[in-house]
GROMACS .gro file of C-alpha atoms in nm:
model
  500
    1MET     CA    1  -1.615  -2.277   0.247
    2SER     CA    2  -1.436  -2.491   0.501
    3ALA     CA    3  -1.157  -2.353   0.715
    4VAL     CA    4  -0.882  -2.463   0.477
    5GLU     CA    5  -1.053  -2.388   0.144
    6THR     CA    6  -0.901  -2.043   0.092
    7ILE     CA    7  -0.781  -2.099  -0.264
    8HIS     CA    8  -1.028  -1.975  -0.524
    9VAL     CA    9  -0.974  -2.097  -0.881
   10ASN     CA   10  -1.219  -2.072  -1.169
   11GLY     CA   11  -1.512  -1.995  -0.941
   12ALA     CA   12  -1.454  -2.272  -0.686
   13TRP     CA   13  -1.310  -2.264  -0.332
   14GLN     CA   14  -1.073  -2.550  -0.265
   15PRO     CA   15  -0.788  -2.671  -0.044
   16ALA     CA   16  -0.430  -2.674  -0.164
   17ALA     CA   17  -0.349  -2.944  -0.419
   18SER     CA   18  -0.092  -3.080  -0.174
   19GLY     CA   19  -0.334  -3.068   0.118
   20ALA     CA   20  -0.094  -2.839   0.306
   21GLN     CA   21  -0.227  -2.593   0.561
   22ARG     CA   22  -0.090  -2.291   0.745
   23GLU     CA   23  -0.182  -2.143   1.080
   24VAL     CA   24  -0.270  -1.773   1.081
   25LEU     CA   25  -0.183  -1.628   1.421
   26ASP     CA   26  -0.349  -1.352   1.620
   27PRO     CA   27  -0.056  -1.116   1.691
   28ALA     CA   28  -0.218  -0.995   2.012
   29ASP     CA   29  -0.180  -1.333   2.186
   30ALA     CA   30   0.017  -1.550   1.938
   31LYS     CA   31  -0.269  -1.802   1.926
   32THR     CA   32  -0.414  -1.962   1.614
   33LEU     CA   33  -0.674  -1.742   1.453
   34ALA     CA   34  -0.750  -1.955   1.146
   35LEU     CA   35  -0.626  -2.237   0.926
   36VAL     CA   36  -0.576  -2.160   0.559
   37ALA     CA   37  -0.465  -2.355   0.256
   38GLU     CA   38  -0.093  -2.341   0.183
   39GLY     CA   39  -0.084  -2.321  -0.193
   40GLY     CA   40   0.207  -2.414  -0.416
   41VAL     CA   41   0.315  -2.411  -0.779
   42ALA     CA   42   0.033  -2.645  -0.891
   43ASP     CA   43  -0.233  -2.419  -0.737
   44THR     CA   44  -0.068  -2.111  -0.888
   45ASP     CA   45  -0.052  -2.264  -1.235
   46ALA     CA   46  -0.417  -2.366  -1.214
   47ALA     CA   47  -0.518  -2.014  -1.111
   48VAL     CA   48  -0.318  -1.853  -1.392
   49ALA     CA   49  -0.466  -2.097  -1.642
   50ALA     CA   50  -0.817  -2.006  -1.527
   51ALA     CA   51  -0.742  -1.635  -1.556
   52ARG     CA   52  -0.584  -1.688  -1.898
   53ARG     CA   53  -0.887  -1.877  -2.033
   54SER     CA   54  -1.123  -1.621  -1.885
   55PHE     CA   55  -0.938  -1.337  -2.053
   56ASP     CA   56  -0.884  -1.503  -2.390
   57GLU     CA   57  -1.219  -1.681  -2.421
   58GLY     CA   58  -1.449  -1.535  -2.156
   59THR     CA   59  -1.684  -1.239  -2.155
   60TRP     CA   60  -1.533  -1.004  -1.894
   61PRO     CA   61  -1.280  -0.821  -2.118
   62ARG     CA   62  -1.560  -0.760  -2.366
   63THR     CA   63  -1.827  -0.646  -2.121
   64THR     CA   64  -1.937  -0.287  -2.146
   65VAL     CA   65  -1.782  -0.022  -1.926
   66ALA     CA   66  -2.123   0.029  -1.765
   67GLU     CA   67  -2.142  -0.339  -1.665
   68ARG     CA   68  -1.794  -0.337  -1.514
   69ALA     CA   69  -1.864  -0.016  -1.323
   70ALA     CA   70  -2.192  -0.156  -1.193
   71LEU     CA   71  -2.014  -0.461  -1.052
   72LEU     CA   72  -1.758  -0.239  -0.875
   73ARG     CA   73  -2.041  -0.040  -0.719
   74ARG     CA   74  -2.212  -0.358  -0.601
   75VAL     CA   75  -1.886  -0.464  -0.435
   76ALA     CA   76  -1.866  -0.125  -0.265
   77ASP     CA   77  -2.217  -0.168  -0.127
   78LEU     CA   78  -2.135  -0.518  -0.001
   79LEU     CA   79  -1.822  -0.388   0.171
   80GLN     CA   80  -2.034  -0.144   0.365
   81ARG     CA   81  -2.286  -0.415   0.447
   82ASP     CA   82  -2.006  -0.628   0.595
   83ARG     CA   83  -1.811  -0.332   0.739
   84GLU     CA   84  -1.802  -0.448   1.100
   85ALA     CA   85  -1.721  -0.809   1.020
   86ILE     CA   86  -1.439  -0.714   0.783
   87ALA     CA   87  -1.299  -0.454   1.023
   88LEU     CA   88  -1.292  -0.714   1.298
   89THR     CA   89  -1.116  -0.962   1.070
   90GLU     CA   90  -0.859  -0.700   0.971
   91SER     CA   91  -0.801  -0.603   1.335
   92ARG     CA   92  -0.757  -0.961   1.455
   93ASP     CA   93  -0.539  -1.059   1.158
   94THR     CA   94  -0.303  -0.759   1.150
   95GLY     CA   95  -0.319  -0.637   1.509
   96LYS     CA   96  -0.439  -0.286   1.422
   97THR     CA   97  -0.718  -0.124   1.619
   98LEU     CA   98  -1.078  -0.192   1.528
   99GLU     CA   99  -1.128   0.174   1.438
  100GLU     CA  100  -0.834   0.155   1.195
  101GLY     CA  101  -1.001  -0.152   1.045
  102ARG     CA  102  -1.324   0.043   0.994
  103VAL     CA  103  -1.133   0.325   0.826
  104ASP     CA  104  -0.969   0.069   0.596
  105VAL     CA  105  -1.306  -0.071   0.488
  106ASP     CA  106  -1.432   0.280   0.412
  107ASP     CA  107  -1.118   0.359   0.213
  108VAL     CA  108  -1.154   0.035   0.016
  109THR     CA  109  -1.518   0.120  -0.053
  110ASN     CA  110  -1.413   0.461  -0.184
  111ALA     CA  111  -1.153   0.302  -0.411
  112PHE     CA  112  -1.408   0.074  -0.576
  113ARG     CA  113  -1.650   0.363  -0.625
  114TYR     CA  114  -1.377   0.590  -0.759
  115PHE     CA  115  -1.264   0.349  -1.030
  116ALA     CA  116  -1.626   0.280  -1.124
  117ASP     CA  117  -1.680   0.653  -1.175
  118LEU     CA  118  -1.348   0.700  -1.353
  119VAL     CA  119  -1.411   0.446  -1.628
  120MET     CA  120  -1.768   0.566  -1.674
  121ASN     CA  121  -1.657   0.925  -1.727
  122GLU     CA  122  -1.393   0.846  -1.987
  123SER     CA  123  -1.440   0.908  -2.357
  124GLY     CA  124  -1.412   0.635  -2.619
  125GLY     CA  125  -1.054   0.721  -2.706
  126ARG     CA  126  -0.819   1.006  -2.788
  127VAL     CA  127  -0.848   1.137  -3.141
  128VAL     CA  128  -0.510   1.207  -3.300
  129ASP     CA  129  -0.498   1.463  -3.580
  130ALA     CA  130  -0.319   1.294  -3.871
  131GLY     CA  131  -0.322   1.609  -4.082
  132SER     CA  132  -0.563   1.472  -4.341
  133PRO     CA  133  -0.944   1.460  -4.364
  134ASP     CA  134  -0.909   1.117  -4.522
  135VAL     CA  135  -0.761   0.965  -4.204
  136HIS     CA  136  -0.934   0.875  -3.880
  137SER     CA  137  -0.673   0.819  -3.610
  138VAL     CA  138  -0.752   0.735  -3.250
  139VAL     CA  139  -0.570   0.598  -2.944
  140VAL     CA  140  -0.780   0.355  -2.740
  141TYR     CA  141  -0.703   0.170  -2.419
  142GLU     CA  142  -0.739  -0.204  -2.376
  143PRO     CA  143  -0.686  -0.434  -2.078
  144VAL     CA  144  -0.337  -0.569  -2.024
  145GLY     CA  145  -0.458  -0.927  -1.977
  146VAL     CA  146  -0.380  -1.157  -1.685
  147CYS     CA  147  -0.264  -0.961  -1.381
  148ALA     CA  148  -0.071  -1.114  -1.092
  149MET     CA  149  -0.110  -0.926  -0.763
  150ILE     CA  150   0.111  -0.977  -0.459
  151THR     CA  151   0.008  -0.782  -0.151
  152PRO     CA  152   0.167  -0.707   0.190
  153TRP     CA  153   0.064  -0.791   0.545
  154ASN     CA  154   0.018  -0.442   0.689
  155TYR     CA  155  -0.282  -0.325   0.485
  156PRO     CA  156  -0.400  -0.645   0.316
  157LEU     CA  157  -0.753  -0.533   0.226
  158LEU     CA  158  -0.654  -0.183   0.120
  159GLN     CA  159  -0.366  -0.296  -0.098
  160ALA     CA  160  -0.581  -0.567  -0.257
  161SER     CA  161  -0.843  -0.308  -0.350
  162TRP     CA  162  -0.588  -0.069  -0.501
  163LYS     CA  163  -0.501  -0.346  -0.747
  164ILE     CA  164  -0.828  -0.534  -0.798
  165ALA     CA  165  -1.057  -0.233  -0.852
  166PRO     CA  166  -0.859  -0.072  -1.140
  167ALA     CA  167  -0.775  -0.412  -1.291
  168LEU     CA  168  -1.143  -0.507  -1.312
  169ALA     CA  169  -1.246  -0.159  -1.424
  170ALA     CA  170  -1.006  -0.194  -1.718
  171GLY     CA  171  -1.138  -0.542  -1.811
  172ASN     CA  172  -0.854  -0.762  -1.688
  173THR     CA  173  -0.853  -1.098  -1.512
  174PHE     CA  174  -0.633  -1.161  -1.210
  175VAL     CA  175  -0.468  -1.392  -0.961
  176ILE     CA  176  -0.396  -1.243  -0.619
  177LYS     CA  177  -0.161  -1.376  -0.355
  178PRO     CA  178  -0.220  -1.209  -0.019
  179SER     CA  179   0.049  -1.216   0.245
  180GLU     CA  180   0.066  -1.554   0.414
  181VAL     CA  181   0.065  -1.365   0.746
  182THR     CA  182  -0.264  -1.177   0.689
  183PRO     CA  183  -0.474  -1.344   0.416
  184LEU     CA  184  -0.819  -1.341   0.572
  185SER     CA  185  -0.966  -1.010   0.454
  186THR     CA  186  -0.861  -1.080   0.094
  187VAL     CA  187  -1.049  -1.409   0.110
  188HIS     CA  188  -1.355  -1.217   0.234
  189LEU     CA  189  -1.319  -0.965  -0.049
  190MET     CA  190  -1.309  -1.246  -0.305
  191LYS     CA  191  -1.634  -1.380  -0.162
  192LEU     CA  192  -1.793  -1.039  -0.210
  193LEU     CA  193  -1.670  -1.022  -0.570
  194VAL     CA  194  -1.836  -1.357  -0.637
  195GLU     CA  195  -2.155  -1.241  -0.466
  196ALA     CA  196  -2.152  -0.927  -0.680
  197GLY     CA  197  -2.153  -1.143  -0.995
  198LEU     CA  198  -1.790  -1.164  -1.106
  199PRO     CA  199  -1.772  -1.444  -1.365
  200ALA     CA  200  -1.579  -1.760  -1.280
  201GLY     CA  201  -1.212  -1.740  -1.363
  202VAL     CA  202  -1.194  -1.361  -1.371
  203GLY     CA  203  -1.075  -1.337  -1.011
  204ASN     CA  204  -0.860  -1.604  -0.845
  205VAL     CA  205  -0.691  -1.626  -0.503
  206VAL     CA  206  -0.397  -1.843  -0.402
  207THR     CA  207  -0.298  -1.833  -0.037
  208GLY     CA  208   0.060  -1.936   0.032
  209SER     CA  209   0.412  -1.808   0.082
  210GLY     CA  210   0.613  -1.579  -0.141
  211ASP     CA  211   0.821  -1.874  -0.248
  212PRO     CA  212   0.677  -2.061  -0.431
  213VAL     CA  213   0.347  -1.879  -0.501
  214GLY     CA  214   0.469  -1.522  -0.547
  215ALA     CA  215   0.782  -1.633  -0.729
  216ARG     CA  216   0.581  -1.846  -0.971
  217LEU     CA  217   0.338  -1.562  -1.043
  218ALA     CA  218   0.625  -1.324  -1.119
  219GLU     CA  219   0.792  -1.558  -1.365
  220HIS     CA  220   0.483  -1.719  -1.520
  221PRO     CA  221   0.483  -1.675  -1.900
  222ASP     CA  222   0.103  -1.646  -1.913
  223VAL     CA  223   0.096  -1.349  -1.676
  224ASP     CA  224   0.094  -1.012  -1.856
  225LEU     CA  225   0.148  -0.784  -1.557
  226VAL     CA  226   0.270  -0.829  -1.202
  227SER     CA  227   0.185  -0.571  -0.936
  228PHE     CA  228   0.377  -0.609  -0.611
  229THR     CA  229   0.362  -0.416  -0.285
  230GLY     CA  230   0.617  -0.505  -0.020
  231GLY     CA  231   0.983  -0.481   0.075
  232LEU     CA  232   1.269  -0.371  -0.146
  233ALA     CA  233   1.452  -0.706  -0.146
  234SER     CA  234   1.141  -0.900  -0.247
  235GLY     CA  235   1.045  -0.639  -0.506
  236THR     CA  236   1.386  -0.670  -0.667
  237LYS     CA  237   1.337  -1.045  -0.697
  238VAL     CA  238   0.994  -0.995  -0.853
  239MET     CA  239   1.143  -0.760  -1.111
  240GLU     CA  240   1.420  -1.005  -1.195
  241ALA     CA  241   1.173  -1.293  -1.230
  242ALA     CA  242   0.943  -1.088  -1.452
  243ALA     CA  243   1.224  -0.980  -1.685
  244ALA     CA  244   1.247  -1.309  -1.873
  245SER     CA  245   0.895  -1.271  -2.015
  246VAL     CA  246   0.918  -0.889  -2.043
  247LYS     CA  247   0.587  -0.845  -1.863
  248LYS     CA  248   0.468  -0.516  -1.721
  249VAL     CA  249   0.579  -0.456  -1.364
  250ALA     CA  250   0.437  -0.220  -1.100
  251LEU     CA  251   0.624  -0.203  -0.769
  252GLU     CA  252   0.547  -0.017  -0.445
  253LEU     CA  253   0.843  -0.085  -0.220
  254GLY     CA  254   0.801   0.132   0.085
  255GLY     CA  255   0.980   0.435   0.215
  256LYS     CA  256   1.185   0.604   0.483
  257ASN     CA  257   0.975   0.911   0.518
  258PRO     CA  258   1.077   1.252   0.660
  259ASN     CA  259   0.849   1.469   0.872
  260VAL     CA  260   1.010   1.814   0.860
  261VAL     CA  261   0.906   2.059   1.133
  262PHE     CA  262   1.013   2.424   1.118
  263ALA     CA  263   1.019   2.634   1.433
  264ASP     CA  264   0.748   2.872   1.312
  265ALA     CA  265   0.499   2.583   1.309
  266CYS     CA  266   0.545   2.565   1.687
  267ALA     CA  267   0.530   2.940   1.758
  268THR     CA  268   0.186   2.918   1.920
  269GLU     CA  269   0.062   2.665   2.173
  270GLU     CA  270  -0.198   2.542   1.928
  271GLY     CA  271   0.062   2.502   1.655
  272PHE     CA  272   0.301   2.322   1.889
  273ASP     CA  273   0.029   2.086   2.012
  274THR     CA  274  -0.082   2.006   1.655
  275ALA     CA  275   0.271   1.940   1.529
  276VAL     CA  276   0.349   1.708   1.823
  277ASP     CA  277   0.018   1.526   1.785
  278GLN     CA  278   0.072   1.475   1.414
  279ALA     CA  279   0.429   1.356   1.468
  280LEU     CA  280   0.287   1.084   1.692
  281ASN     CA  281   0.029   0.990   1.429
  282ALA     CA  282   0.292   0.991   1.157
  283ALA     CA  283   0.517   0.748   1.340
  284PHE     CA  284   0.297   0.524   1.553
  285ILE     CA  285  -0.029   0.454   1.367
  286HIS     CA  286  -0.054   0.074   1.327
  287SER     CA  287   0.262   0.045   1.540
  288GLY     CA  288   0.464   0.212   1.265
  289GLN     CA  289   0.386  -0.070   1.022
  290VAL     CA  290   0.299   0.172   0.743
  291CYS     CA  291   0.499   0.222   0.425
  292SER     CA  292   0.445   0.598   0.448
  293ALA     CA  293   0.510   0.625   0.823
  294GLY     CA  294   0.680   0.948   0.925
  295ALA     CA  295   0.956   0.757   1.102
  296ARG     CA  296   1.213   1.037   1.059
  297LEU     CA  297   1.139   1.353   1.256
  298ILE     CA  298   1.358   1.630   1.114
  299ILE     CA  299   1.314   1.931   1.341
  300GLU     CA  300   1.462   2.281   1.358
  301ASP     CA  301   1.721   2.293   1.635
  302SER     CA  302   1.572   2.592   1.819
  303VAL     CA  303   1.255   2.399   1.916
  304ARG     CA  304   1.402   2.051   1.929
  305ASP     CA  305   1.443   2.010   2.307
  306ARG     CA  306   1.090   2.110   2.401
  307PHE     CA  307   0.935   1.927   2.107
  308VAL     CA  308   1.112   1.597   2.166
  309ALA     CA  309   1.048   1.607   2.540
  310GLU     CA  310   0.675   1.649   2.486
  311LEU     CA  311   0.674   1.391   2.208
  312ALA     CA  312   0.838   1.134   2.434
  313ARG     CA  313   0.603   1.215   2.721
  314ARG     CA  314   0.298   1.151   2.505
  315ALA     CA  315   0.447   0.843   2.339
  316GLU     CA  316   0.498   0.683   2.679
  317ARG     CA  317   0.123   0.722   2.745
  318ILE     CA  318   0.006   0.543   2.430
  319LYS     CA  319  -0.219   0.258   2.541
  320LEU     CA  320  -0.115  -0.078   2.399
  321GLY     CA  321  -0.333  -0.386   2.373
  322ARG     CA  322  -0.554  -0.599   2.154
  323GLY     CA  323  -0.694  -0.378   1.883
  324THR     CA  324  -1.054  -0.474   1.958
  325GLU     CA  325  -1.035  -0.365   2.323
  326PRO     CA  326  -1.197  -0.029   2.410
  327GLY     CA  327  -0.947   0.249   2.466
  328VAL     CA  328  -0.655   0.073   2.298
  329GLU     CA  329  -0.460   0.317   2.081
  330CYS     CA  330  -0.191   0.091   1.938
  331GLY     CA  331  -0.185  -0.283   1.874
  332PRO     CA  332   0.096  -0.536   1.850
  333LEU     CA  333   0.345  -0.592   1.575
  334VAL     CA  334   0.225  -0.845   1.322
  335SER     CA  335   0.460  -1.133   1.403
  336ALA     CA  336   0.744  -1.259   1.617
  337ALA     CA  337   0.981  -1.190   1.328
  338GLN     CA  338   0.872  -0.826   1.309
  339LEU     CA  339   0.913  -0.788   1.685
  340ALA     CA  340   1.265  -0.931   1.671
  341LYS     CA  341   1.350  -0.700   1.378
  342THR     CA  342   1.235  -0.398   1.578
  343GLU     CA  343   1.448  -0.499   1.873
  344ARG     CA  344   1.753  -0.536   1.650
  345TYR     CA  345   1.712  -0.188   1.502
  346VAL     CA  346   1.679  -0.022   1.842
  347ALA     CA  347   1.981  -0.208   1.979
  348ALA     CA  348   2.188  -0.108   1.677
  349ALA     CA  349   2.083   0.257   1.708
  350LEU     CA  350   2.181   0.273   2.073
  351ALA     CA  351   2.515   0.111   1.993
  352GLU     CA  352   2.569   0.374   1.722
  353GLY     CA  353   2.512   0.662   1.962
  354ALA     CA  354   2.139   0.737   1.961
  355SER     CA  355   1.978   0.857   2.285
  356LEU     CA  356   1.672   0.669   2.407
  357ARG     CA  357   1.398   0.913   2.508
  358CYS     CA  358   1.122   0.658   2.564
  359GLY     CA  359   1.035   0.297   2.487
  360GLY     CA  360   1.314   0.077   2.368
  361SER     CA  361   1.175  -0.249   2.501
  362ARG     CA  362   0.877  -0.476   2.520
  363PRO     CA  363   0.619  -0.344   2.767
  364GLU     CA  364   0.582  -0.505   3.104
  365PRO     CA  365   0.315  -0.779   3.098
  366SER     CA  366   0.115  -0.587   3.357
  367GLN     CA  367   0.086  -0.291   3.117
  368ILE     CA  368  -0.102  -0.467   2.837
  369ARG     CA  369  -0.381  -0.714   2.777
  370PRO     CA  370  -0.325  -0.980   2.657
  371ALA     CA  371   0.035  -1.003   2.775
  372THR     CA  372   0.157  -1.274   2.536
  373GLY     CA  373   0.146  -1.094   2.199
  374TYR     CA  374   0.409  -0.924   1.986
  375PHE     CA  375   0.402  -0.586   2.158
  376TYR     CA  376   0.677  -0.324   2.156
  377SER     CA  377   0.662   0.013   2.327
  378PRO     CA  378   0.656   0.325   2.108
  379THR     CA  379   1.018   0.435   2.092
  380VAL     CA  380   1.175   0.777   2.037
  381LEU     CA  381   1.546   0.786   1.952
  382ASP     CA  382   1.719   1.125   1.974
  383HIS     CA  383   2.056   1.244   1.837
  384CYS     CA  384   2.029   1.033   1.524
  385HIS     CA  385   2.215   1.084   1.198
  386GLY     CA  386   2.208   0.957   0.843
  387GLU     CA  387   2.473   0.690   0.888
  388MET     CA  388   2.259   0.489   1.131
  389SER     CA  389   2.077   0.185   0.994
  390VAL     CA  390   1.765   0.288   1.187
  391VAL     CA  391   1.760   0.613   0.986
  392ARG     CA  392   1.841   0.464   0.646
  393GLU     CA  393   1.640   0.139   0.648
  394GLU     CA  394   1.267   0.079   0.667
  395THR     CA  395   1.211  -0.058   1.018
  396PHE     CA  396   0.834  -0.111   0.998
  397GLY     CA  397   0.803  -0.080   1.374
  398PRO     CA  398   0.709   0.183   1.637
  399ILE     CA  399   1.042   0.366   1.612
  400LEU     CA  400   1.077   0.742   1.562
  401THR     CA  401   1.422   0.888   1.501
  402VAL     CA  402   1.509   1.255   1.557
  403GLU     CA  403   1.745   1.462   1.341
  404THR     CA  404   1.792   1.840   1.358
  405PHE     CA  405   1.863   2.124   1.115
  406HIS     CA  406   1.937   2.496   1.122
  407THR     CA  407   1.854   2.615   0.770
  408GLU     CA  408   1.593   2.541   0.504
  409ASP     CA  409   1.856   2.401   0.271
  410GLU     CA  410   1.982   2.168   0.543
  411ALA     CA  411   1.627   2.049   0.612
  412VAL     CA  412   1.570   1.965   0.245
  413ALA     CA  413   1.906   1.789   0.218
  414LEU     CA  414   1.829   1.572   0.520
  415ALA     CA  415   1.479   1.490   0.396
  416ASN     CA  416   1.612   1.384   0.057
  417ASP     CA  417   1.902   1.184   0.203
  418THR     CA  418   1.737   0.848   0.145
  419GLU     CA  419   1.734   0.587  -0.129
  420TYR     CA  420   1.355   0.585  -0.099
  421GLY     CA  421   1.112   0.858  -0.198
  422LEU     CA  422   0.757   0.761  -0.107
  423ALA     CA  423   0.618   1.037   0.115
  424GLY     CA  424   0.710   1.324   0.340
  425ALA     CA  425   0.570   1.629   0.517
  426VAL     CA  426   0.665   1.986   0.593
  427TRP     CA  427   0.529   2.189   0.884
  428THR     CA  428   0.550   2.568   0.861
  429THR     CA  429   0.330   2.878   0.878
  430ASP     CA  430   0.529   3.039   0.596
  431ALA     CA  431   0.332   2.973   0.276
  432GLY     CA  432   0.627   3.050   0.052
  433ARG     CA  433   0.855   2.815   0.242
  434ALA     CA  434   0.590   2.545   0.236
  435ARG     CA  435   0.569   2.558  -0.143
  436ARG     CA  436   0.946   2.578  -0.188
  437VAL     CA  437   1.020   2.282   0.036
  438ALA     CA  438   0.734   2.071  -0.102
  439GLY     CA  439   0.866   2.138  -0.451
  440ARG     CA  440   1.219   2.034  -0.360
  441LEU     CA  441   1.132   1.712  -0.175
  442ARG     CA  442   1.195   1.405  -0.391
  443HIS     CA  443   0.896   1.209  -0.267
  444GLY     CA  444   0.580   1.094  -0.443
  445THR     CA  445   0.343   1.244  -0.185
  446VAL     CA  446   0.417   1.558   0.015
  447TRP     CA  447   0.186   1.682   0.288
  448ILE     CA  448   0.194   2.040   0.411
  449ASN     CA  449   0.084   2.081   0.774
  450ASP     CA  450  -0.070   1.734   0.778
  451TYR     CA  451   0.034   1.371   0.767
  452HIS     CA  452  -0.109   1.048   0.621
  453PRO     CA  453  -0.427   1.147   0.431
  454TYR     CA  454  -0.458   1.019   0.077
  455LEU     CA  455  -0.725   1.047  -0.190
  456PRO     CA  456  -0.825   0.768  -0.430
  457GLN     CA  457  -0.826   1.019  -0.714
  458ALA     CA  458  -0.462   1.119  -0.650
  459GLU     CA  459  -0.172   0.898  -0.757
  460TRP     CA  460   0.023   0.707  -0.491
  461GLY     CA  461   0.378   0.588  -0.539
  462GLY     CA  462   0.735   0.700  -0.498
  463PHE     CA  463   1.067   0.810  -0.637
  464GLY     CA  464   1.391   0.615  -0.623
  465LYS     CA  465   1.375   0.272  -0.464
  466SER     CA  466   1.019   0.328  -0.348
  467GLY     CA  467   0.912   0.163  -0.670
  468ILE     CA  468   0.792   0.182  -1.027
  469GLY     CA  469   0.453   0.306  -1.142
  470ARG     CA  470   0.159   0.446  -0.949
  471GLU     CA  471  -0.154   0.323  -0.778
  472LEU     CA  472  -0.479   0.520  -0.751
  473GLY     CA  473  -0.574   0.813  -0.970
  474PRO     CA  474  -0.593   0.796  -1.350
  475SER     CA  475  -0.238   0.661  -1.361
  476GLY     CA  476  -0.344   0.375  -1.133
  477LEU     CA  477  -0.602   0.273  -1.391
  478ASN     CA  478  -0.357   0.308  -1.678
  479GLU     CA  479  -0.116   0.064  -1.512
  480TYR     CA  480  -0.373  -0.203  -1.605
  481ARG     CA  481  -0.423  -0.094  -1.966
  482GLU     CA  482  -0.233  -0.094  -2.292
  483PRO     CA  483  -0.270   0.199  -2.534
  484LYS     CA  484  -0.342   0.105  -2.894
  485HIS     CA  485  -0.324   0.339  -3.193
  486ILE     CA  486  -0.585   0.268  -3.461
  487TYR     CA  487  -0.518   0.446  -3.791
  488GLN     CA  488  -0.789   0.425  -4.053
  489ASN     CA  489  -0.738   0.545  -4.409
  490LEU     CA  490  -1.082   0.651  -4.532
  491ALA     CA  491  -0.973   0.693  -4.895
  492PRO     CA  492  -0.710   0.429  -4.975
  493ARG     CA  493  -0.527   0.456  -5.303
  494PRO     CA  494  -0.198   0.332  -5.452
  495VAL     CA  495   0.118   0.484  -5.309
  496ARG     CA  496   0.330   0.412  -5.621
  497TRP     CA  497   0.645   0.390  -5.414
  498PHE     CA  498   0.763   0.115  -5.643
  499GLY     CA  499   0.726   0.172  -6.011
  500GLY     CA  500   0.643  -0.183  -6.126
   0.00000   0.00000   0.00000
C-alpha cells in the first residue's frame, strides 16, 4: 500500500477517486507524519455499494457463529503481534504517551475477544410461550445490514474496535470513516482484518473529512445503521441526516463528567493521597482529551483548600513532551484548533471570575521537547460555578474546574447539573453514601472510589445529550442486530372467521 492508498473498498487499497491527499500531522512538532487519501462522495458511494453487495449477495452474513468468532480471535492475536508498532502509531498520531497507546491496543484486543466469546455463548434464540403445544414461537437475532461507522480523533483504534468487533460478530458489513486528524491506526486495523481472512467487501475504509464523507454515510439510503462517536453538534447533524431513511442510529456524544469527593475520603493521609492522585488521572490523562474525563472536581468545602492546593502543586509537575519520550507523562493536544479552543475556554473562565491555581498558558519552550507542538499546561481553575462555559461545555483539554458543596444533596445536584450524562465518580468511605449517591447520579457509568476503568462486558454510554444507545456489553452487540419473531403453527387448520 502506497502512502496515499488509505481507502479500502471491496478488498483493494486505492487512492481517492479525485486524487486528493491530506497531510496527517504529528501534534508533538506540527510536522507531517503521513500522507493519506482524501476521500469524497464517489469513494463513499463505492464503499457503501461494496458493503451492500457483500451483505446481500456475499457469504459473511450467512457464515456460522463459530467462523465469525474465530476471525475475531485471529484479529486479537494479530493485534498483540503488532502491539508495539500500533502503539507507536497511535502515540505519534494522537499525541498520547506510548504507554497509553499500549493500553489501547490491549483494550482493543480484549474487545475483539469479548465479542467472539459473547456470540459463541449465546443460544439459538429465545423461545416464546404462545400458550399452545401446536405453536413453536421463537425470537431470533439477525444482522442489521450495512453499518456506517464514524469515529473520533482521541481514541481512534479503541472506538473503531467498539464498533467493528460487535458488527462483525453479528454478521454485518461496514464502512468506517476514521477522523481525518488521526486515521492511521484504523488503516492498520483494516490490514489486520484482511490478514485474518475477512472477505472482500465486508469491511471498507474511507479516509476523509466529516463533510463530505461522514455526511454522505449518514444520509446514504443503502446504509442500515450509522454509529457515530464525537461531538454533540456533529452528532445532531448525523441524526438529522439519518432521519430521512429512518435508519438505526447509535450516538456517543461525550460528557461533562463530575468527580465528587467527600471529606471522609480524605480523612487519612493515604485516602487524601489517593483521591488527589485519581483527580489528576481523571482530568489530565491524554491531556484531558477523553469523553469521560473527570473535568469537574466537586469537593466538600471543609477539605477544599488543602485538596486544591496539593492538586495544583502536583499538576504543575506533570512532565510534558512527545509521548514516545521516556518519562513523559502528558503529550500535546491533537491539533492547533484544539489548542486554540483550550485557550479560549481558559480565557473565558478567568473573565467570568475563576481563579487560576496553575497552568493557564502554553508551557515555555525550554520546558518541553520538542518545543513546536500543540502543548498546553495542565490547568486548575478554582471558584467555578455552573454558569461558566468551562463548566457546562466539553472542553476536551487539560482543564480541571473546582466547585464546592456542603451537603450530600448539594453534591448530587451539582453533579447532575449538566446536559450530558456519560460518567462520574464518588469518593467516600461511607458505603451507604456511596450507594445512595451512585444511584442518584444521572450518568451511564459511575465509579466509586476509582476513575476511568471500563470493562468490555459492561455497557458504555450516557444519559441526556451524551447520546443514544450503548457500546460494549450485550447491548453493544444488540445495537448491530435486529430481533425477528418467527411463529410456526404446527397444526394449521381453517379459522372460519368468514362463513363463506
